[in-house]
Amino acid sequence: MKNTVYLKVKDFIREHALVDYGDKIVAGVSGGADSVFLFMVLAELAKEYSLSLCAVHVNHGIRGEEALHDEEYTKNFVQGLGYECKVFYKDIPALARSLKITEEEAGRVYRYECFENVRESLGFDKVAVAHHKDDQAETVLFQLFRGSGIKGLGGMRPGNGNIIRPLLGIRRCEIEEALLAEGIEYCVDCTNSDNKYSRNIIRNSIIPYIEENIQPAITERLSGTAGQLRDIYTYIDREAEKLYKEIVKEDNGICTVDVGIIGKEDIVLQREIFLRMAGYVAGRCKDITSKHISMVAGLVHKDAGKRVCLPYGMEAGKDYNKLWIMKARHDMPAGQDIPVPAGSGSRVIDICVPGKTELEYINGEKHIILFERMDRNDISHIIEKNYCTKCFDYDKIKFMPQFRYPEDGDYIWLRTDGSKKKLSRVFIDSKIPANERGRIWVLAEGSHILWIPSIGRCSAYYYVTDGTREVLHATLCTEGEN
């Protein structure tokens, strides 16, 4: 196979140093045009680079006989080139329901688990996937609609850790033309035309509309812009890492930086520094959002003694000329440095885990909520059913919840099958007077209400199940009980 598309891919691989001599590569092969061409490219490169290859095919349990046909085709195709094909089966719709995520996301998670498990078991070096330039354009738009920052808008990298994407420099139409020229057939996934999947809407409706009415070269433009943004973020990341090593002190789980020094830096670098500080203290950056980082950055120009609460039981504060992030101390519980009494005008309280949050109601009654993370095995059924203690499946919480007053669009799950009810209707059914409903504290993740402490209602979505690993445990106390 020496057609121009293959040579274009080969140049892309060289440019981004995706393949080294003697590499051992696991390739995801669905049987579709993209992955079939990817494996043909790798098989051709294997002669020159002395590569070891193994294909992985995943049957998602969605398309019945069609999926079995694709599985059989893939095995025959890969074995026909002289390589092993490992096949995995998973009921992805069931997995998506159990994880409360979309089928798209569940399929992606499971595929990459299979790729990585095979790579590790064989002692291979890399995993090759068949994303191309059209996929890149879809990814950039998808991230834009989600409100991602520069890093997300940079789309997929040609190489990212163990993952390589050799086809990222060519279009889908080029792949199909190359296969036609080689006389190679491939499978067509009927779900690609199903617009119940968000990416399919972008692929089948949004991009074609833009091509026809706004910019015919939208795919090339988005791919090029993504590359520029990746370059920009790479520069920012490199400068932030260098600055972090120069000005941030890490000491026994506590990060500190001189306010006078960090305050002179551009806000872009400040945010990157604060994100790294929080990541060091927490051990990871998941759930640490731009809002949390903005709260920390806001301390730079505030008076000494100010504190803010962050996910994973962290707090950030400013003392004299130092800004620090650490795990919350038990003698400085969340809420005491940032009190939010009813009537103060502020309507949001970030919780700390572990930590303590104080709520004051319009009737003057005060509640203290104690939060902690616990292992599922440490929670008894008696505690789970107690009115004053509540347990939530921590694995299902994507962003650290906040206490706030009700807002339009708030809802709660009534049952685990996804049946919902508007929060306003819950208040009506609970016979709460209309003039009191707007000042009732609720624990919310976005518009989804986890808990209404004053009436003891919890969302069924966050119920603890046998599959729960970690639990967010809350204990409700009245003033004086703590």
PDB file of N, CA, C and O in Angstrom, residues 57 77 101 274 276 286 346:
ATOM      1  N   HIS A  57     -11.029  -5.632  19.397  1.00  0.00           N
ATOM      2  CA  HIS A  57     -12.374  -5.305  18.914  1.00  0.00           C
ATOM      3  C   HIS A  57     -13.352  -5.410  20.077  1.00  0.00           C
ATOM      4  O   HIS A  57     -13.320  -6.373  20.834  1.00  0.00           O
ATOM      5  N   PHE A  77     -10.341 -10.030   9.022  1.00  0.00           N
ATOM      6  CA  PHE A  77      -9.489  -9.013   8.408  1.00  0.00           C
ATOM      7  C   PHE A  77      -8.113  -8.966   9.082  1.00  0.00           C
ATOM      8  O   PHE A  77      -7.077  -8.992   8.415  1.00  0.00           O
ATOM      9  N   ILE A 101     -24.501   7.374  33.058  1.00  0.00           N
ATOM     10  CA  ILE A 101     -23.839   8.187  32.044  1.00  0.00           C
ATOM     11  C   ILE A 101     -24.423   7.811  30.686  1.00  0.00           C
ATOM     12  O   ILE A 101     -25.196   6.854  30.577  1.00  0.00           O
ATOM     13  N   PHE A 274      -2.475  28.184  40.735  1.00  0.00           N
ATOM     14  CA  PHE A 274      -3.411  27.793  41.789  1.00  0.00           C
ATOM     15  C   PHE A 274      -3.995  26.407  41.528  1.00  0.00           C
ATOM     16  O   PHE A 274      -4.243  25.636  42.468  1.00  0.00           O
ATOM     17  N   ARG A 276      -2.418  23.952  40.041  1.00  0.00           N
ATOM     18  CA  ARG A 276      -1.362  23.010  40.421  1.00  0.00           C
ATOM     19  C   ARG A 276      -1.260  22.877  41.940  1.00  0.00           C
ATOM     20  O   ARG A 276      -1.047  21.791  42.464  1.00  0.00           O
ATOM     21  N   LYS A 286      -9.518  16.466  39.389  1.00  0.00           N
ATOM     22  CA  LYS A 286     -10.924  16.235  39.044  1.00  0.00           C
ATOM     23  C   LYS A 286     -11.819  16.972  40.045  1.00  0.00           C
ATOM     24  O   LYS A 286     -11.570  16.958  41.242  1.00  0.00           O
ATOM     25  N   SER A 346     -26.187  36.762  50.594  1.00  0.00           N
ATOM     26  CA  SER A 346     -25.421  35.716  49.938  1.00  0.00           C
ATOM     27  C   SER A 346     -26.230  34.431  49.988  1.00  0.00           C
ATOM     28  O   SER A 346     -26.819  34.108  51.004  1.00  0.00           O
TER      29      SER A 346
END
